[in-house]
mmCIF file of C-alpha atoms and ligand atoms in Angstrom:
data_model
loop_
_atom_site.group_PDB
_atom_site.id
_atom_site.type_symbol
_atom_site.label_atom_id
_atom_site.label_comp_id
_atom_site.label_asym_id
_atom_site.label_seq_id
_atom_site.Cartn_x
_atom_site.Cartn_y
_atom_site.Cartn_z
ATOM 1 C CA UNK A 9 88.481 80.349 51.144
ATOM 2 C CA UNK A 10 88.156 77.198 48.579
ATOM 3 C CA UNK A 11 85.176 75.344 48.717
ATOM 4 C CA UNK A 12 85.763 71.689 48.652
ATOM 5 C CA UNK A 13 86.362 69.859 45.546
ATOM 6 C CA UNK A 14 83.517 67.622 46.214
ATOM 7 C CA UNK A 15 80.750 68.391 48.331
ATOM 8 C CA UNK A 16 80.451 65.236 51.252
ATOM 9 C CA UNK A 17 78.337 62.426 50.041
ATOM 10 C CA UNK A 18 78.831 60.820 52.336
ATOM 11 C CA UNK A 19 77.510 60.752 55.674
ATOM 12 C CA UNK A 20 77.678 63.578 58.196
ATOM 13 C CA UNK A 21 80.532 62.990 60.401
ATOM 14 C CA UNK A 22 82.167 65.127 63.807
ATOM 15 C CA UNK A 23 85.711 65.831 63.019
ATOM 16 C CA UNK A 24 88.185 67.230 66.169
ATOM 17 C CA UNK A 25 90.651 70.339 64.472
ATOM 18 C CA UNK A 26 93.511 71.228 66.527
ATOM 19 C CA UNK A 27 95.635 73.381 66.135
ATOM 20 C CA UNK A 28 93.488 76.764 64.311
ATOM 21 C CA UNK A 29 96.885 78.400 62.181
ATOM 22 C CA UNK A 30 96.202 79.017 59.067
ATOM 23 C CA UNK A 31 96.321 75.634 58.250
ATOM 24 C CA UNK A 32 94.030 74.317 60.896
ATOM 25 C CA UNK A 33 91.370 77.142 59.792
ATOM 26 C CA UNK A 34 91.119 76.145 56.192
ATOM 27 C CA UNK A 35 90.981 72.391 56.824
ATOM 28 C CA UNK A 36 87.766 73.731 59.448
ATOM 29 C CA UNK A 37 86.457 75.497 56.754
ATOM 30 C CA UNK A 38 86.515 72.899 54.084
ATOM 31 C CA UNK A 39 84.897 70.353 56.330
ATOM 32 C CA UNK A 40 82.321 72.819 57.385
ATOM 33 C CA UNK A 41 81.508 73.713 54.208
ATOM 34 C CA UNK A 42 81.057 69.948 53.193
ATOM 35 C CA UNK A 43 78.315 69.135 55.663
ATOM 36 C CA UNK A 44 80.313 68.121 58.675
ATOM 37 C CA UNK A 45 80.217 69.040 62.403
ATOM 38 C CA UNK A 46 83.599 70.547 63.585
ATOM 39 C CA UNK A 47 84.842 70.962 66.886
ATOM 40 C CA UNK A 48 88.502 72.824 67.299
ATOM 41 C CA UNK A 49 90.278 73.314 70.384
ATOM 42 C CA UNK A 50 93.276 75.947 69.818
ATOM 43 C CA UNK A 51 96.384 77.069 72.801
ATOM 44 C CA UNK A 52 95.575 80.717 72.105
ATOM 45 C CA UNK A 53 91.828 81.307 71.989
ATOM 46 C CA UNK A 54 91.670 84.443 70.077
ATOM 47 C CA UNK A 55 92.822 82.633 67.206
ATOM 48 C CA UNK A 56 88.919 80.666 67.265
ATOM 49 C CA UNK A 57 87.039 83.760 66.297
ATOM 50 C CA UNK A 58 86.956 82.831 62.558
ATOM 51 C CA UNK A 59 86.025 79.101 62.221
ATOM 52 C CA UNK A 60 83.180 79.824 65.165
ATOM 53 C CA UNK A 61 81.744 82.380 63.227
ATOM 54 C CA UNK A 62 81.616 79.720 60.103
ATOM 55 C CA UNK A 63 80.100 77.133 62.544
ATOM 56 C CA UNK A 64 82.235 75.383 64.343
ATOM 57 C CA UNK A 65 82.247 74.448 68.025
ATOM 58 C CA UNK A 66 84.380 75.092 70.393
ATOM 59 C CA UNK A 67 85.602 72.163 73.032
ATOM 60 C CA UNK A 68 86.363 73.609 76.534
ATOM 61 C CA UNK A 69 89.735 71.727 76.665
ATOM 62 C CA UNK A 70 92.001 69.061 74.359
ATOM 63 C CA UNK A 71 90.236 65.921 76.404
ATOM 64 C CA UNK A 72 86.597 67.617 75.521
ATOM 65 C CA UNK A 73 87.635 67.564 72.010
ATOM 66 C CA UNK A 74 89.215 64.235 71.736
ATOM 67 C CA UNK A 75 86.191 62.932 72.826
ATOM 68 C CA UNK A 76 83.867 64.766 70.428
ATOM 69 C CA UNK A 77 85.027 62.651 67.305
ATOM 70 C CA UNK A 78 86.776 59.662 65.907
ATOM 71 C CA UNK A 79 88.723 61.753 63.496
ATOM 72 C CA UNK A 80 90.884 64.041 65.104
ATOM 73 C CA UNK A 81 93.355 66.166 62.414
ATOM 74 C CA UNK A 82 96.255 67.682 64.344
ATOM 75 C CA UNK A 83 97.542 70.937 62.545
ATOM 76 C CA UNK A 84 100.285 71.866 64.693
ATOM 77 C CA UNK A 85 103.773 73.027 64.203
ATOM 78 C CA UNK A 86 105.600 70.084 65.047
ATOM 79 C CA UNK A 87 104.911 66.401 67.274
ATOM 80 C CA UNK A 88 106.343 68.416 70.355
ATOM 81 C CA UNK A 89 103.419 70.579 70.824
ATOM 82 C CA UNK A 90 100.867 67.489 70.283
ATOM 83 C CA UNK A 91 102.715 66.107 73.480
ATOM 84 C CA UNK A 92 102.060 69.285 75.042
ATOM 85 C CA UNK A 93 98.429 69.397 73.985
ATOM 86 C CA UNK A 94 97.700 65.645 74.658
ATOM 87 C CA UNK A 95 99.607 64.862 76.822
ATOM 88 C CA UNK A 96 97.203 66.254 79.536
ATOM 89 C CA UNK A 97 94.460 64.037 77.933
ATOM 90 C CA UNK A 98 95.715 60.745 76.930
ATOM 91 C CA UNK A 99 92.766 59.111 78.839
ATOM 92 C CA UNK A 100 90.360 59.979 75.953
ATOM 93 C CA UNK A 101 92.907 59.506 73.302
ATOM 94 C CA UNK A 102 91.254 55.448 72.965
ATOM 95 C CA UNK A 103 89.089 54.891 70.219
ATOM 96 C CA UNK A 104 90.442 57.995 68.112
ATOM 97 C CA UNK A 105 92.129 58.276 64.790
ATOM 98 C CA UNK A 106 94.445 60.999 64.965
ATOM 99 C CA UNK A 107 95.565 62.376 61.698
ATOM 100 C CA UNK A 108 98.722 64.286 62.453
ATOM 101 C CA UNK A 109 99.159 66.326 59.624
ATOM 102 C CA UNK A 110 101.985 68.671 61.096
ATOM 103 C CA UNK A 111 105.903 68.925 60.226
ATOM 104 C CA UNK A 112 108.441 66.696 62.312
ATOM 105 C CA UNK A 113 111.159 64.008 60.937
ATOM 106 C CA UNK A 114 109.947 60.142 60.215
ATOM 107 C CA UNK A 115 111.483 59.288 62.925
ATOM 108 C CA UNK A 116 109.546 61.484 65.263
ATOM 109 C CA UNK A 117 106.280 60.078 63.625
ATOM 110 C CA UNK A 118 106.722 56.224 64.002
ATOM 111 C CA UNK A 119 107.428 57.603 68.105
ATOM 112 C CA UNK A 120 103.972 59.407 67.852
ATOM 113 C CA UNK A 121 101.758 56.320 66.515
ATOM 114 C CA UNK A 122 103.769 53.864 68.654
ATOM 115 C CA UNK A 123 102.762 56.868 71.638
ATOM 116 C CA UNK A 124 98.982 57.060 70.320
ATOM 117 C CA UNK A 125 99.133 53.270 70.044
ATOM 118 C CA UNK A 126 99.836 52.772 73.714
ATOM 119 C CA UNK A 127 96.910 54.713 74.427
ATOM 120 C CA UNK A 128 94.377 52.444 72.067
ATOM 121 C CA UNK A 129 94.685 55.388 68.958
ATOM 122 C CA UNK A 130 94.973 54.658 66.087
ATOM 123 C CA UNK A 131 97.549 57.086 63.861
ATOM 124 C CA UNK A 132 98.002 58.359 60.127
ATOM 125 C CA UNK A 133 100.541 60.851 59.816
ATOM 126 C CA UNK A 134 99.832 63.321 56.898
ATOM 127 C CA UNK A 135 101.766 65.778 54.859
ATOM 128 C CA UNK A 136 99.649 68.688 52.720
ATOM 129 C CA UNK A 137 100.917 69.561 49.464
ATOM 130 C CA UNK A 138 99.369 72.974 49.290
ATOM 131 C CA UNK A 139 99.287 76.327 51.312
ATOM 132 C CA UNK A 140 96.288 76.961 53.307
ATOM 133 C CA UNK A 141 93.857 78.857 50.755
ATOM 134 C CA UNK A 142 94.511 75.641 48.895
ATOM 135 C CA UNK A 143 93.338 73.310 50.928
ATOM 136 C CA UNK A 144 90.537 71.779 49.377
ATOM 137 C CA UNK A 145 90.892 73.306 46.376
ATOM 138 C CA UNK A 146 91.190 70.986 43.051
ATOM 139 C CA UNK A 147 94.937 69.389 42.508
ATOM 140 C CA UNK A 148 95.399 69.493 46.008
ATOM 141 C CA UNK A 149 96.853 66.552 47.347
ATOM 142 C CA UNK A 150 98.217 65.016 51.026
ATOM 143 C CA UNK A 151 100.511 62.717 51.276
ATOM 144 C CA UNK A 152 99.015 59.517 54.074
ATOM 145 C CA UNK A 153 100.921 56.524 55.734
ATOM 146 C CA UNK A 154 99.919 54.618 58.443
ATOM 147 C CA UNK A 155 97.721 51.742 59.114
ATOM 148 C CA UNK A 156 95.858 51.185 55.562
ATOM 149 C CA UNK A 157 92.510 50.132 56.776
ATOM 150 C CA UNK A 158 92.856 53.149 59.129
ATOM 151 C CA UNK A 159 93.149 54.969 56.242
ATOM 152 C CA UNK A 160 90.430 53.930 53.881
ATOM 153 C CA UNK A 161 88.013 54.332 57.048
ATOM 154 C CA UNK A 162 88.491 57.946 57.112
ATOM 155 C CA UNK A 163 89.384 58.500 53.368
ATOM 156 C CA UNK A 164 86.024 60.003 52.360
ATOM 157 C CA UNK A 165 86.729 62.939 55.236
ATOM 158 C CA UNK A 166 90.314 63.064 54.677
ATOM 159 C CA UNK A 167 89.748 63.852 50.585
ATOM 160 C CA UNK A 168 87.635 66.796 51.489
ATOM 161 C CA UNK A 169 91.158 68.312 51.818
ATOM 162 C CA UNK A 170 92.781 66.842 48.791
ATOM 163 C CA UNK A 171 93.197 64.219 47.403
ATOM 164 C CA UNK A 172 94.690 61.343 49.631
ATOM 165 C CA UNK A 173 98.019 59.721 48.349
ATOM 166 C CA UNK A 174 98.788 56.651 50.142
ATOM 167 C CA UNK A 175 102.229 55.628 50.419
ATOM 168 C CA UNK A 176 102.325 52.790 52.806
ATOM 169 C CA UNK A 177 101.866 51.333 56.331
ATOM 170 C CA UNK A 178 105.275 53.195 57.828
ATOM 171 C CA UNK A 179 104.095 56.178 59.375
ATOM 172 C CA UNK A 180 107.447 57.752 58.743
ATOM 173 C CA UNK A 181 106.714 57.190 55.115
ATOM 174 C CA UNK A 182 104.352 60.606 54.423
ATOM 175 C CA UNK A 183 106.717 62.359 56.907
ATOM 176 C CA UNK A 184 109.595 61.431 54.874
ATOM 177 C CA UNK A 185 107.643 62.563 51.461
ATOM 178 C CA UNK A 186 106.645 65.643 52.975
ATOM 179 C CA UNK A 187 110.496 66.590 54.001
ATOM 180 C CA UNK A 188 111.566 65.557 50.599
ATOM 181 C CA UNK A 189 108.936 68.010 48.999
ATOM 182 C CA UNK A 190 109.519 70.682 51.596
ATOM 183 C CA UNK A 191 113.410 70.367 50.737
ATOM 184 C CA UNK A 192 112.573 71.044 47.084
ATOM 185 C CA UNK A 193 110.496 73.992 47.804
ATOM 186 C CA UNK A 194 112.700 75.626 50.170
ATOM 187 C CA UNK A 195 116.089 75.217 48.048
ATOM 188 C CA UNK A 196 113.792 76.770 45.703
ATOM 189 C CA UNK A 197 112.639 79.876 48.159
ATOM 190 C CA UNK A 198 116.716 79.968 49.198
ATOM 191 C CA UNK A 199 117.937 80.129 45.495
ATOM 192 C CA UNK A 200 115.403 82.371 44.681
ATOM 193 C CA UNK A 201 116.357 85.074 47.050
ATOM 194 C CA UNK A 202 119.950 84.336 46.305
ATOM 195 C CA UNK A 203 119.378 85.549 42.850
ATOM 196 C CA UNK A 204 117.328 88.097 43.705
ATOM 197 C CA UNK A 205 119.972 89.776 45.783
ATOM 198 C CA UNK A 206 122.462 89.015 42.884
ATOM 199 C CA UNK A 207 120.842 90.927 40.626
ATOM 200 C CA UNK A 208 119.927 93.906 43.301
ATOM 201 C CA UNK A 209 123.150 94.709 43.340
ATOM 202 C CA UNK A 210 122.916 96.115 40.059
ATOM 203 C CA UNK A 211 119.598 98.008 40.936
ATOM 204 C CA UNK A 212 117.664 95.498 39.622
ATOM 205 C CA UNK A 213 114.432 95.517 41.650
ATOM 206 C CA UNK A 214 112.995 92.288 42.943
ATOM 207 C CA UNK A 215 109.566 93.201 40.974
ATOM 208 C CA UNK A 216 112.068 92.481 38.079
ATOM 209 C CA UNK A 217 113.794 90.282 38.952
ATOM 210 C CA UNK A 218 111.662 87.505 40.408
ATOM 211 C CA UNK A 219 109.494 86.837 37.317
ATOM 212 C CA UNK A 220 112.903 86.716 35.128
ATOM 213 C CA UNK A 221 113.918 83.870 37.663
ATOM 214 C CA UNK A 222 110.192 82.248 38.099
ATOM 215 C CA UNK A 223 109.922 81.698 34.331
ATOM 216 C CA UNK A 224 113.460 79.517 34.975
ATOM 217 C CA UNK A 225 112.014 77.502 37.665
ATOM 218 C CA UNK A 226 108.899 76.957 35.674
ATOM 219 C CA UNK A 227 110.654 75.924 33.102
ATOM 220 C CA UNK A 228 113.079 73.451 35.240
ATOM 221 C CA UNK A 229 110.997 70.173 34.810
ATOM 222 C CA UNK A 230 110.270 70.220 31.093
ATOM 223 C CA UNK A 231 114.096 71.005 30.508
ATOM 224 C CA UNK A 232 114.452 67.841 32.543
ATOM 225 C CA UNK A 233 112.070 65.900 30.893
ATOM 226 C CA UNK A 234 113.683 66.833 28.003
ATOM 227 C CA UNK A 235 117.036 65.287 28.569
ATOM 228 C CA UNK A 236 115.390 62.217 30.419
ATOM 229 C CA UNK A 237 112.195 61.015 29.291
ATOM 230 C CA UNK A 238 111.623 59.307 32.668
ATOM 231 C CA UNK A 239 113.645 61.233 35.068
ATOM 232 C CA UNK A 240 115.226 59.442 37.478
ATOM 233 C CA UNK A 241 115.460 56.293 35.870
ATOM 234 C CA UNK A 242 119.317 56.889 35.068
ATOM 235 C CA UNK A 243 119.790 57.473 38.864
ATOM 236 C CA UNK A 244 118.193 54.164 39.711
ATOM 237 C CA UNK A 245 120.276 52.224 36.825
ATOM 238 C CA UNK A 246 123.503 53.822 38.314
ATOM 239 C CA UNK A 247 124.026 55.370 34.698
ATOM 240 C CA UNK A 248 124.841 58.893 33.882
ATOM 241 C CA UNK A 249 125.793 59.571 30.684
ATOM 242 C CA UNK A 250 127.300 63.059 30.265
ATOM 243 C CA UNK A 251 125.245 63.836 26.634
ATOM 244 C CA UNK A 252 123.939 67.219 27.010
ATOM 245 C CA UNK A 253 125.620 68.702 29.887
ATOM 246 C CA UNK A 254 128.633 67.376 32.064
ATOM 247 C CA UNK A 255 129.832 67.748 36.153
ATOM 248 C CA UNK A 256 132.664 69.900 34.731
ATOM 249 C CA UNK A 257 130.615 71.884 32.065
ATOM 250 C CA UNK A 258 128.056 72.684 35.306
ATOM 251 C CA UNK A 259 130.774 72.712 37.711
ATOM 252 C CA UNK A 260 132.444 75.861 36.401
ATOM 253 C CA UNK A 261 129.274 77.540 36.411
ATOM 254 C CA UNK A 262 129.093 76.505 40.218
ATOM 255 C CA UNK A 263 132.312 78.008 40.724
ATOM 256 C CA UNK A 264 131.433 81.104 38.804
ATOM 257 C CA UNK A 265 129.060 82.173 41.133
ATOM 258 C CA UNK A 266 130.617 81.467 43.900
ATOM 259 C CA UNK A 267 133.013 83.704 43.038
ATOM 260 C CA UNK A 268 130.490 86.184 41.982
ATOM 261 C CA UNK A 269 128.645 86.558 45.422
ATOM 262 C CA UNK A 270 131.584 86.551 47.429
ATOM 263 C CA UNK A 271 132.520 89.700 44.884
ATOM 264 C CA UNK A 272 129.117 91.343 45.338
ATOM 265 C CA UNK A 273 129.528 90.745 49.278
ATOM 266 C CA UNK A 274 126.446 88.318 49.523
ATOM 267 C CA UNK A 275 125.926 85.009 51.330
ATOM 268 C CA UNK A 276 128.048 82.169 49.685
ATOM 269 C CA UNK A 277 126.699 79.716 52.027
ATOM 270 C CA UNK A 278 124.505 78.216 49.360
ATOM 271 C CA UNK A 279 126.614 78.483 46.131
ATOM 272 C CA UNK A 280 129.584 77.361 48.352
ATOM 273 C CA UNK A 281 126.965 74.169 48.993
ATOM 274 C CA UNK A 282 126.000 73.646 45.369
ATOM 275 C CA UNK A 283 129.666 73.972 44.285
ATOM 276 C CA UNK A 284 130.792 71.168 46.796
ATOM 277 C CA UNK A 285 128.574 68.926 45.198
ATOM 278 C CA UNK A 286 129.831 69.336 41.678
ATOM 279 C CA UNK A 287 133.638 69.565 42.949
ATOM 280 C CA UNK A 288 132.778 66.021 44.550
ATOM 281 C CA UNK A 289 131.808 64.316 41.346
ATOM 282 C CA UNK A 290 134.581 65.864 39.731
ATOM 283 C CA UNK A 291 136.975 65.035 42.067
ATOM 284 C CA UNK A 292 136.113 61.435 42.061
ATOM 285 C CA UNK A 293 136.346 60.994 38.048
ATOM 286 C CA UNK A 294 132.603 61.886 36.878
ATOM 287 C CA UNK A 295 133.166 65.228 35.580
ATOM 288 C CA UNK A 296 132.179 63.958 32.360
ATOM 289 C CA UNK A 297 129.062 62.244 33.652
ATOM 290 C CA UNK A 298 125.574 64.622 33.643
ATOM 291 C CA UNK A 299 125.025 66.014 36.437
ATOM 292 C CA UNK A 300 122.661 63.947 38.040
ATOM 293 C CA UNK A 301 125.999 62.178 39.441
ATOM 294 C CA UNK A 302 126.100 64.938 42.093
ATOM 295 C CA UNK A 303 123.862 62.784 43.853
ATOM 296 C CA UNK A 304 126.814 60.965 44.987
ATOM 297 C CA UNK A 305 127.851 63.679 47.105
ATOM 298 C CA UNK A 306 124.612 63.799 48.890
ATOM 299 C CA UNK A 307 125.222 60.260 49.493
ATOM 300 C CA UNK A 308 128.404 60.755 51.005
ATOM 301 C CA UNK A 309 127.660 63.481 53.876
ATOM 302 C CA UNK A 310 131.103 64.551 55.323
ATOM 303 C CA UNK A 311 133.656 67.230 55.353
ATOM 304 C CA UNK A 312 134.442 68.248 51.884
HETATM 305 N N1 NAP T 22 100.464 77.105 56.393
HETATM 306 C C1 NAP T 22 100.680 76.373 55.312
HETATM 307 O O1 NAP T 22 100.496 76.840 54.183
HETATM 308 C C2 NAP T 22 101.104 74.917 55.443
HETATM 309 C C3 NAP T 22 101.227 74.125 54.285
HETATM 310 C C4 NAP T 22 101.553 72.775 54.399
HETATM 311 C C5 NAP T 22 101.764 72.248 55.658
HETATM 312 N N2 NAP T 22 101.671 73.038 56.769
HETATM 313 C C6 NAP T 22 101.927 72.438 58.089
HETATM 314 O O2 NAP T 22 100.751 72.541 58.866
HETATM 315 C C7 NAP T 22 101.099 72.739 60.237
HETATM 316 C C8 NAP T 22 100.354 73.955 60.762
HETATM 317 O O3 NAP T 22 100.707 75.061 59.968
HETATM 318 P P1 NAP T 22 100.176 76.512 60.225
HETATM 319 O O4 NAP T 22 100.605 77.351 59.087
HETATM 320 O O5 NAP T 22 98.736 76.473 60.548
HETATM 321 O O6 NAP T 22 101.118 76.861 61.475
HETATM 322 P P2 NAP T 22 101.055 77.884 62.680
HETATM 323 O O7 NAP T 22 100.399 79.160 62.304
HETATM 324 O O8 NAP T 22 102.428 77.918 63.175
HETATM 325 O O9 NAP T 22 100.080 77.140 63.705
HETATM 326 C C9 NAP T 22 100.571 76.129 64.396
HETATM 327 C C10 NAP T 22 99.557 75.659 65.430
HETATM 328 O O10 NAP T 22 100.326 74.935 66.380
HETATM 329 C C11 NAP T 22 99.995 75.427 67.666
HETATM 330 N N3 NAP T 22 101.137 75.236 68.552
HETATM 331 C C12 NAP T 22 102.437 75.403 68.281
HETATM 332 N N4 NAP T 22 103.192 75.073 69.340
HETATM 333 C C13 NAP T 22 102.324 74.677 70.308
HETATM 334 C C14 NAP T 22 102.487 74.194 71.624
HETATM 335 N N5 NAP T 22 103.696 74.031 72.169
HETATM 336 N N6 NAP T 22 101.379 73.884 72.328
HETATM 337 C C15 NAP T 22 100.144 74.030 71.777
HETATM 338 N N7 NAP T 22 99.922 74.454 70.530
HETATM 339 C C16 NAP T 22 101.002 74.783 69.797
HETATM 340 C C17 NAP T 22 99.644 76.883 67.462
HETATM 341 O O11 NAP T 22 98.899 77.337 68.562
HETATM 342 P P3 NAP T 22 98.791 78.897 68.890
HETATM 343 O O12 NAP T 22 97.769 79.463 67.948
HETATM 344 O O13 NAP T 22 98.384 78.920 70.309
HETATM 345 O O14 NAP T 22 100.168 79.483 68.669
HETATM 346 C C18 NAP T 22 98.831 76.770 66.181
HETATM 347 O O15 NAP T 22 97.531 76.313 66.470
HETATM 348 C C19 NAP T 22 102.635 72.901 60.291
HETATM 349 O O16 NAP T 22 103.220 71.703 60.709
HETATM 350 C C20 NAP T 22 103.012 73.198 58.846
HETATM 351 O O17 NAP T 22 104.312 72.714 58.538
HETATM 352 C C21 NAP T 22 101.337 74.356 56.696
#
């Protein structure tokens, strides 16, 4: 596990963990490790073990460990099981900052703080940029929104984990962040294993394979960079001039491979998806605009 990236100067605090996944764990651990008390309260005790061993105590029940700090970081799956946790215990919810730094839509996390408000808590919904042995670790960073004074009164704490990025007083704001990142990686993770299974059928293995198609990712921003000094800022002018590569150019390719998995008897579901975007653009006059004009089609959600 990371130690943190800077040992707590400030003062010793008690900071509530629930929810002990892996998540939960290394945010326990990091805390620990800087000089703070921890209590954790987790559904399935067995998971416990660990962070008890490292010095943590354990509260009895969720109410026990609401009331053992004014920080309380929620590493759950999603806002439905914080209603199931809390919902028992809302009486000692008053006077606590919960940090909710689990998965769920915006939406669901401007109903949480308006919940934890009714009960006199205060709420900062969090997204973590890194996997759990990151935590902590330096150029880790979690997105924040919420209530900003809320936020610089637990800030010390909270960068023990990473470094805080504020985005604003909406508490759907980091939720939103988080899904956009998460949306990134996972088209990523899909379009890996796409092309991994591409090239399998030719008895390529995926200890092959993978680094071929990791050195492309890695390589995905600087070719961006490349053709846009300031990427995005074409988007945001409504410009997209077609210099270097063009919707048609990019939509053939799109249709290639589509054509190509259906051959090999894979999953078209996501070339089928990529290929609707370009076909959009095209079919509205941009095929020779570059091909951040597929955005567009995002825009326009509907049958295609
Ligand atoms: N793991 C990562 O690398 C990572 C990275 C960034 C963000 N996150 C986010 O961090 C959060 C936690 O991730 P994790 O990997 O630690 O997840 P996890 O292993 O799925 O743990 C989730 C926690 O939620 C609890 N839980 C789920 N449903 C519950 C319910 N209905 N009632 C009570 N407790 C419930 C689990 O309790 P039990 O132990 O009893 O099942 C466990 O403590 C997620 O929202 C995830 O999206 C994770």
């Amino acid at each position: 596990m990371n130690e943190p990236q800077h040992p707590t100067s400030t003062p010793v605090e008690t900071v509530t963990v629930i929810g002990l996944g892996p998540m939960g764990q290394a945010m326990t651990r990091v805390l620990l490790a800087a000089g703070h008390r921890v209590t954790v309260w987790n559904r399935t005790p067995d998971r416990v073990g660990g962070v008890l061993a490292a010095g943590a105590a354990l509260a009895a029940t969720p109410a026990e460990a609401l009331r053992a700090s004014r920080l309380v970081l929620l590493s759950l799956t999603d806002h439905r099981a914080m209603y199931d946790v809390l919902d028992g215990a809302t009486g000692s919810l008053a006077g606590r900052t919960l940090a909710n730094l689990g998965s769920d839509t915006p939406d669901r996390s401007r109903e949480a703080a308006a919940w934890a408000a009714r009960h006199g808590a205060d709420f900062l919904t969090g997204g973590v940029m890194v996997p759990a042995p990151m935590v902590g670790a330096p150029g880790a960073h979690v997105y924040y929104s919420g209530d900003p004074e809320v936020m610089e009164r637990h800030r010390a704490v909270l960068a023990l984990l990473g470094e805080p990025k504020y985005l604003g007083e909406d508490p759907g704001l980091a939720q939103l962040m988080y899904q956009a990142q998460l949306a990134v990686f996972l088209s990523t993770l899909s379009a890996l294993m796409h092309a991994t299974a591409m090239l399998g059928t030719a008895g390529v293995r995926a200890a092959e394979a993978l680094p071929e198609l990791l050195a492309s990712a890695d390589r995905i921003g600087a070719i961006l960079r490349a053709g846009e000094p300031h990427p995005g800022s074409g988007i945001d002018a409504g410009e997209h001039p077609g210099r270097l590569s063009t919707v048609t150019m990019m939509g053939a390719t799109a249709d290639h491979i589509v054509e190509t998995s259906t051959v090999l008897g894979l999953d078209p579901a996501l070339p089928l998806a990529v290929r609707a975007h370009y076909r959009y653009a095209v079919e509205h006059g941009h095929g020779g605009d570059n091909w951040t004009r597929i955005i567009d089609a995002v825009r326009a959600p509907g049958p295609r």
